[in-house]
Short mmCIF file of C-alpha atoms and ligand atoms in Angstrom, two decimals:
data_model
loop_
_atom_site.label_atom_id
_atom_site.label_comp_id
_atom_site.label_asym_id
_atom_site.label_seq_id
_atom_site.Cartn_x
_atom_site.Cartn_y
_atom_site.Cartn_z
CA MET A 712 75.99 -8.72 -70.26
CA LEU A 713 72.36 -8.07 -69.32
CA THR A 714 69.53 -10.45 -70.35
CA GLY A 715 67.05 -7.62 -70.19
CA LYS A 716 66.71 -3.85 -69.64
CA THR A 717 67.36 -2.39 -66.25
CA TRP A 718 66.94 0.95 -64.54
CA PRO A 719 69.05 3.90 -65.81
CA ALA A 720 71.02 4.44 -62.57
CA ALA A 721 71.95 0.76 -62.37
CA LEU A 722 72.92 0.61 -66.05
CA GLU A 723 75.00 3.76 -65.82
CA ALA A 724 76.92 2.36 -62.82
CA ILE A 725 77.64 -0.77 -64.78
CA GLN A 726 78.60 1.13 -67.91
CA LYS A 727 81.09 3.22 -65.97
CA GLU A 728 83.17 0.13 -65.31
CA CYS A 729 82.32 -2.30 -68.11
CA GLU A 730 81.65 -2.73 -71.76
CA VAL A 731 77.96 -3.76 -71.80
CA LYS A 732 75.72 -5.76 -73.99
CA VAL A 733 71.97 -5.49 -73.21
CA TRP A 734 69.10 -7.53 -74.64
CA GLU A 735 66.60 -4.64 -75.18
CA ASP A 736 63.67 -6.52 -76.53
CA SER A 737 60.70 -7.34 -74.26
CA SER A 738 60.70 -10.97 -75.46
CA PRO A 739 63.15 -13.32 -73.77
CA ILE A 740 66.67 -13.43 -75.23
CA PRO A 741 67.07 -16.46 -77.54
CA ARG A 742 69.08 -19.11 -75.84
CA SER A 743 71.56 -19.43 -78.80
CA LEU A 744 72.31 -15.67 -78.71
CA LEU A 745 72.68 -15.72 -74.95
CA MET A 746 75.20 -18.57 -75.31
CA GLU A 747 77.03 -16.62 -78.00
CA TRP A 748 77.26 -13.47 -75.84
CA LEU A 749 78.39 -15.63 -72.89
CA GLN A 750 81.49 -16.86 -74.77
CA GLU A 751 83.13 -13.54 -73.78
CA ALA A 752 81.14 -12.25 -70.87
CA GLU A 753 82.74 -11.91 -67.49
CA GLY A 754 79.61 -10.83 -65.68
CA LEU A 755 75.94 -11.90 -66.19
CA PHE A 756 73.04 -9.72 -65.08
CA SER A 757 70.17 -12.17 -65.41
CA THR A 758 66.46 -11.96 -65.17
CA GLY A 759 64.11 -14.56 -63.55
CA ASP A 760 63.11 -16.14 -66.83
CA VAL A 761 66.69 -17.18 -67.87
CA GLN A 762 67.70 -20.66 -66.72
CA VAL A 763 71.21 -20.39 -65.46
CA ASN A 764 72.26 -24.03 -65.40
CA GLU A 765 75.20 -26.33 -66.15
CA GLU A 766 74.65 -26.06 -69.92
CA LEU A 767 74.66 -22.24 -69.81
CA LEU A 768 77.69 -22.03 -67.50
CA ALA A 769 79.62 -24.38 -69.70
CA ALA A 770 79.18 -21.89 -72.54
CA ALA A 771 80.64 -19.08 -70.39
CA PRO A 772 84.35 -19.80 -69.90
CA ASN A 773 85.12 -16.29 -68.61
CA LEU A 774 82.17 -15.84 -66.31
CA ARG A 775 83.12 -14.55 -62.78
CA VAL A 776 79.79 -13.44 -61.34
CA VAL A 777 76.01 -13.75 -61.85
CA ALA A 778 73.69 -11.13 -60.44
CA GLN A 779 69.93 -10.98 -60.58
CA SER A 780 67.40 -8.29 -59.62
CA SER A 781 65.17 -10.51 -57.53
CA VAL A 782 65.20 -12.15 -54.13
CA GLY A 783 64.01 -15.51 -55.57
CA TYR A 784 66.54 -17.54 -57.57
CA ASP A 785 64.77 -20.73 -58.46
CA ASN A 786 65.95 -20.27 -62.08
CA ILE A 787 69.54 -20.45 -60.94
CA ASP A 788 71.41 -23.71 -60.37
CA ILE A 789 73.32 -22.47 -57.29
CA GLU A 790 75.34 -25.73 -56.97
CA ALA A 791 76.49 -25.40 -60.57
CA CYS A 792 77.63 -21.78 -59.95
CA THR A 793 79.39 -22.91 -56.80
CA ARG A 794 81.20 -25.81 -58.52
CA ARG A 795 82.57 -23.32 -61.01
CA GLY A 796 83.58 -20.77 -58.29
CA ILE A 797 81.03 -18.27 -59.50
CA PRO A 798 79.28 -16.18 -56.84
CA PHE A 799 75.60 -15.45 -57.30
CA GLY A 800 73.99 -12.28 -55.93
CA ASN A 801 70.30 -11.62 -55.34
CA THR A 802 68.42 -8.71 -53.85
CA PRO A 803 67.05 -9.58 -50.36
CA GLY A 804 65.76 -6.97 -47.97
CA VAL A 805 65.11 -4.07 -50.36
CA LEU A 806 61.77 -5.50 -51.62
CA VAL A 807 60.33 -6.67 -48.28
CA GLU A 808 57.88 -3.84 -47.60
CA ALA A 809 56.62 -3.49 -51.17
CA THR A 810 56.00 -7.22 -51.41
CA ALA A 811 54.25 -7.27 -48.04
CA ASP A 812 52.07 -4.37 -49.22
CA LEU A 813 51.05 -6.27 -52.38
CA THR A 814 50.41 -9.46 -50.44
CA PHE A 815 48.27 -7.71 -47.92
CA ALA A 816 46.47 -5.82 -50.70
CA LEU A 817 45.55 -9.20 -52.24
CA LEU A 818 44.13 -10.20 -48.87
CA LEU A 819 42.13 -7.02 -48.48
CA SER A 820 40.98 -6.86 -52.05
CA SER A 821 39.74 -10.41 -52.08
CA ALA A 822 38.11 -10.31 -48.62
CA ARG A 823 36.29 -7.10 -49.63
CA ARG A 824 35.76 -7.94 -53.31
CA ILE A 825 37.32 -4.70 -54.46
CA HIS A 826 37.77 -5.75 -58.06
CA GLU A 827 34.20 -7.12 -58.34
CA GLY A 828 32.98 -3.72 -57.07
CA TRP A 829 35.07 -1.92 -59.67
CA GLU A 830 33.81 -4.18 -62.47
CA PHE A 831 30.29 -3.59 -61.34
CA VAL A 832 30.67 0.20 -61.40
CA LYS A 833 32.70 0.25 -64.58
CA SER A 834 30.18 -1.87 -66.47
CA GLY A 835 27.46 0.72 -65.66
CA SER A 836 25.45 -1.85 -63.59
CA TRP A 837 25.28 0.42 -60.49
CA LYS A 838 21.65 1.58 -60.85
CA ASN A 839 19.21 0.20 -58.29
CA GLY A 840 21.17 -1.48 -55.56
CA VAL A 841 24.48 -3.19 -55.48
CA ASN A 842 24.54 -6.76 -56.82
CA ILE A 843 28.01 -8.14 -55.90
CA SER A 844 28.93 -10.83 -53.36
CA LEU A 845 29.44 -9.66 -49.81
CA GLY A 846 32.93 -9.78 -48.45
CA VAL A 847 34.14 -11.13 -45.13
CA ASP A 848 35.62 -9.40 -42.06
CA LEU A 849 39.25 -9.48 -41.27
CA PHE A 850 38.97 -8.41 -37.64
CA GLY A 851 39.08 -11.26 -35.23
CA LYS A 852 39.83 -13.88 -37.94
CA THR A 853 42.89 -16.11 -38.07
CA LEU A 854 45.63 -15.57 -40.62
CA GLY A 855 48.01 -18.45 -41.29
CA ILE A 856 51.32 -17.50 -42.80
CA VAL A 857 53.32 -20.30 -44.45
CA GLY A 858 56.96 -19.06 -44.63
CA MET A 859 57.70 -16.52 -41.93
CA GLY A 860 60.80 -14.90 -43.34
CA ASP A 861 61.30 -11.16 -43.68
CA ILE A 862 58.27 -10.68 -45.97
CA GLY A 863 56.12 -12.88 -43.74
CA CYS A 864 57.04 -10.77 -40.70
CA ALA A 865 56.22 -7.54 -42.62
CA VAL A 866 52.81 -9.05 -43.52
CA ALA A 867 52.36 -10.06 -39.90
CA ARG A 868 52.80 -6.46 -38.85
CA ARG A 869 50.09 -5.27 -41.25
CA ALA A 870 47.80 -8.10 -40.12
CA ARG A 871 48.11 -7.26 -36.46
CA ALA A 872 47.02 -3.68 -37.23
CA CYS A 873 43.83 -5.11 -38.72
CA GLY A 874 42.99 -7.25 -35.62
CA LEU A 875 43.91 -10.63 -37.22
CA LYS A 876 45.06 -13.47 -34.96
CA LEU A 877 48.32 -14.90 -36.29
CA ILE A 878 49.51 -18.48 -36.67
CA TYR A 879 52.44 -19.52 -38.84
CA HIS A 880 54.37 -22.44 -40.15
CA ASN A 881 58.04 -22.43 -41.06
CA ARG A 882 60.84 -24.88 -41.39
CA SER A 883 61.63 -24.05 -37.79
CA GLN A 884 60.01 -21.96 -35.05
CA ARG A 885 61.28 -18.33 -34.88
CA ALA A 886 62.92 -17.24 -31.64
CA ASP A 887 61.12 -13.82 -31.91
CA ASP A 888 57.60 -15.11 -32.46
CA GLN A 889 56.28 -13.72 -29.18
CA LEU A 890 57.29 -10.30 -30.41
CA LEU A 891 55.50 -11.00 -33.63
CA GLU A 892 52.50 -12.16 -31.65
CA ALA A 893 52.33 -15.17 -33.92
CA GLN A 894 51.89 -18.72 -32.80
CA TYR A 895 54.00 -21.51 -34.39
CA VAL A 896 51.80 -24.43 -35.44
CA SER A 897 52.22 -27.57 -37.57
CA PHE A 898 51.36 -27.35 -41.31
CA ASP A 899 48.23 -29.36 -40.82
CA VAL A 900 46.98 -27.27 -37.90
CA LEU A 901 47.53 -24.11 -39.99
CA LEU A 902 45.58 -25.59 -42.91
CA GLU A 903 42.71 -26.59 -40.64
CA GLN A 904 42.52 -23.38 -38.53
CA ALA A 905 43.30 -20.48 -40.73
CA ASP A 906 40.60 -18.33 -42.25
CA PHE A 907 43.17 -16.74 -44.59
CA ILE A 908 46.31 -18.56 -45.75
CA ILE A 909 49.23 -16.62 -47.14
CA VAL A 910 52.06 -18.49 -48.79
CA LEU A 911 55.54 -16.91 -48.83
CA VAL A 912 58.00 -19.80 -49.10
CA PRO A 913 60.78 -19.91 -51.69
CA LEU A 914 60.43 -22.45 -54.47
CA SER A 915 62.66 -25.50 -53.92
CA ASN A 916 62.34 -29.22 -54.41
CA ASN A 917 60.74 -29.39 -50.94
CA SER A 918 58.13 -26.71 -51.60
CA ARG A 919 57.22 -27.60 -55.21
CA GLY A 920 53.59 -28.86 -55.19
CA MET A 921 53.27 -28.08 -51.45
CA PHE A 922 49.59 -27.21 -51.93
CA GLY A 923 47.65 -29.98 -53.66
CA ARG A 924 44.29 -31.76 -53.38
CA LYS A 925 45.10 -33.08 -49.92
CA GLU A 926 46.04 -29.72 -48.54
CA PHE A 927 43.06 -27.86 -50.02
CA ALA A 928 40.77 -30.56 -48.61
CA LYS A 929 42.07 -29.80 -45.13
CA MET A 930 41.20 -26.09 -45.34
CA LYS A 931 37.97 -24.55 -44.15
CA SER A 932 35.35 -24.19 -46.88
CA SER A 933 35.41 -20.49 -46.05
CA ALA A 934 39.21 -20.23 -46.45
CA TYR A 935 40.92 -17.61 -48.61
CA PHE A 936 44.19 -18.79 -50.12
CA ILE A 937 46.83 -16.21 -51.20
CA ASN A 938 50.01 -17.13 -52.99
CA ALA A 939 52.69 -14.35 -53.38
CA SER A 940 55.77 -16.63 -53.63
CA ARG A 941 56.11 -18.83 -56.70
CA GLY A 942 53.48 -20.56 -58.91
CA PRO A 943 54.76 -24.12 -58.83
CA ILE A 944 54.33 -24.24 -55.06
CA VAL A 945 50.68 -24.83 -55.86
CA ASP A 946 49.19 -27.60 -57.96
CA THR A 947 47.18 -25.44 -60.29
CA GLU A 948 44.77 -28.21 -61.28
CA ALA A 949 43.98 -28.94 -57.59
CA LEU A 950 43.45 -25.26 -56.82
CA TYR A 951 41.13 -24.97 -59.80
CA GLU A 952 39.04 -27.97 -58.67
CA SER A 953 38.83 -26.76 -55.01
CA LEU A 954 37.68 -23.29 -56.12
CA ARG A 955 35.24 -24.67 -58.70
CA THR A 956 33.61 -26.99 -56.21
CA ASN A 957 33.72 -24.38 -53.47
CA GLN A 958 35.89 -26.64 -51.33
CA ILE A 959 37.63 -23.33 -50.41
CA ALA A 960 36.05 -19.91 -50.79
CA TYR A 961 38.56 -17.79 -52.72
CA ALA A 962 42.09 -17.52 -54.07
CA ALA A 963 44.22 -14.47 -54.78
CA LEU A 964 47.48 -15.12 -56.65
CA ASP A 965 50.36 -12.91 -57.62
CA VAL A 966 52.19 -15.87 -59.12
CA THR A 967 50.89 -18.70 -61.27
CA ASP A 968 51.92 -21.95 -62.86
CA PRO A 969 52.24 -21.60 -65.82
CA GLU A 970 53.50 -18.07 -65.70
CA PRO A 971 52.38 -16.01 -67.52
CA ILE A 972 48.92 -17.55 -67.40
CA SER A 973 47.02 -17.32 -70.62
CA GLY A 974 43.72 -15.44 -70.93
CA ASP A 975 41.80 -18.62 -71.69
CA HIS A 976 43.19 -20.65 -68.74
CA PRO A 977 40.34 -22.42 -66.76
CA LEU A 978 41.33 -20.56 -63.57
CA LEU A 979 40.26 -17.27 -65.22
CA SER A 980 36.73 -18.57 -65.87
CA LEU A 981 36.07 -18.73 -62.08
CA SER A 982 34.43 -15.95 -60.16
CA ASN A 983 36.20 -16.67 -56.83
CA ILE A 984 39.72 -15.75 -57.89
CA LEU A 985 41.88 -12.67 -58.24
CA ILE A 986 45.15 -12.77 -60.13
CA THR A 987 47.85 -10.06 -60.44
CA PRO A 988 50.83 -10.55 -62.83
CA HIS A 989 53.76 -11.17 -60.44
CA VAL A 990 54.01 -7.54 -59.32
CA GLY A 991 54.96 -8.07 -55.60
CA SER A 992 58.01 -5.80 -55.85
CA ALA A 993 56.72 -3.61 -58.70
CA THR A 994 57.02 -0.10 -57.34
CA TYR A 995 59.37 2.61 -58.71
CA GLU A 996 61.33 2.87 -55.53
CA THR A 997 61.71 -0.84 -54.88
CA ARG A 998 62.54 -1.88 -58.46
CA ASN A 999 65.19 0.86 -58.55
CA ARG A 1000 66.67 -0.36 -55.21
CA MET A 1001 66.68 -3.96 -56.59
CA ALA A 1002 68.45 -2.91 -59.77
CA ASN A 1003 71.01 -0.92 -57.82
CA LEU A 1004 71.75 -3.82 -55.50
CA ALA A 1005 72.02 -6.22 -58.45
CA ALA A 1006 74.44 -3.81 -60.17
CA ASN A 1007 76.52 -3.59 -56.98
CA ASN A 1008 76.62 -7.35 -56.76
CA LEU A 1009 77.74 -7.60 -60.40
CA LEU A 1010 80.44 -4.92 -60.04
CA ALA A 1011 81.70 -6.36 -56.80
CA GLY A 1012 82.05 -9.77 -58.41
CA LEU A 1013 83.89 -8.33 -61.40
CA ARG A 1014 86.28 -6.38 -59.10
CA GLY A 1015 86.96 -9.58 -57.22
CA GLU A 1016 85.29 -8.15 -54.08
CA LYS A 1017 82.73 -9.63 -51.69
CA LEU A 1018 79.22 -9.36 -53.06
CA PRO A 1019 76.87 -7.16 -50.93
CA ALA A 1020 74.25 -9.93 -51.12
CA CYS A 1021 75.60 -13.36 -52.00
CA VAL A 1022 73.69 -16.66 -52.04
CA ASN A 1023 76.82 -18.88 -52.21
CA PRO A 1024 79.38 -16.98 -50.13
CA SER A 1025 81.67 -19.99 -49.87
CA VAL A 1026 82.98 -19.14 -53.38
CA GLN A 1027 83.69 -15.51 -52.58
CA VAL A 1028 87.02 -13.88 -53.21
CA LYS A 1029 89.89 -16.04 -52.23
C1 LIG B 1878 61.53 -11.73 -56.46
O1 LIG B 1878 62.33 -10.83 -56.30
O2 LIG B 1878 61.86 -12.95 -56.32
C2 LIG B 1878 60.23 -11.41 -57.04
O3 LIG B 1878 59.35 -12.39 -56.99
C3 LIG B 1878 60.39 -10.95 -58.42
O4 LIG B 1878 60.79 -12.04 -59.21
#
């Protein structure tokens, strides 16, 4: 069963081998209906807003595989899946370049105030002179990447082309960081030295609330803060206060906490912020590739084969 619509090619592939139930509505599937469908389902194709936890799995006695069209899986209780011998498949790799593009676009758009310029023109204010804030240079500045995984590396490539100096912080230093021309530094040094900070760490108990008052206070007052990972990595209240008091210069977010963020949220009243609606991977090509990989994960699990991308491979086919 699918908790939401997917792309035609992926759906067709699934329908060729399975009887399929799809929640077609754009609102989330009601939990009670999901539980009801799961009574019989052998495969679950989930979306990021469905909590796959012990309670849900207990209602799914026949479930043999869970697949999701995303690389992040903070909505999935992996240990609970593993305890029940259910493999979980995600979609790493296929969204790296698209997500790096969007992340870098947030950096460029905020540094050069692209949306302010557009609002200025659109409102008909462009008459005698241009009355919007000046941007800042990228060339020669320092970019700090927190979370140098595949997407971080793809952002680093783009940043080098713009003449940015690169520092990064990760759980551990990368063996290839000389090739990346990126210097490994402690978290505190990154906060203190970076002109632009890009966050790309997965959400976990360790990263939840990683950026709060203390961290924003360590940043330069000219710092630009960009989050393209998950909203709860940032303490939203602390971010709001540091932007409101100009403790840091600017924030650009593709993810928020809460998500979706409502139109009357205090963050939206600030002039030094840019928010996009969690669209890091949202291109035709990439979303198609993600759906296809998720379908392949689902079908492999149902056939009792190894999943092409499995997060808990210890439970794979005995
Ligand atoms: C991902 O794949 O994790 C993206 O953030 C979309 O949820």
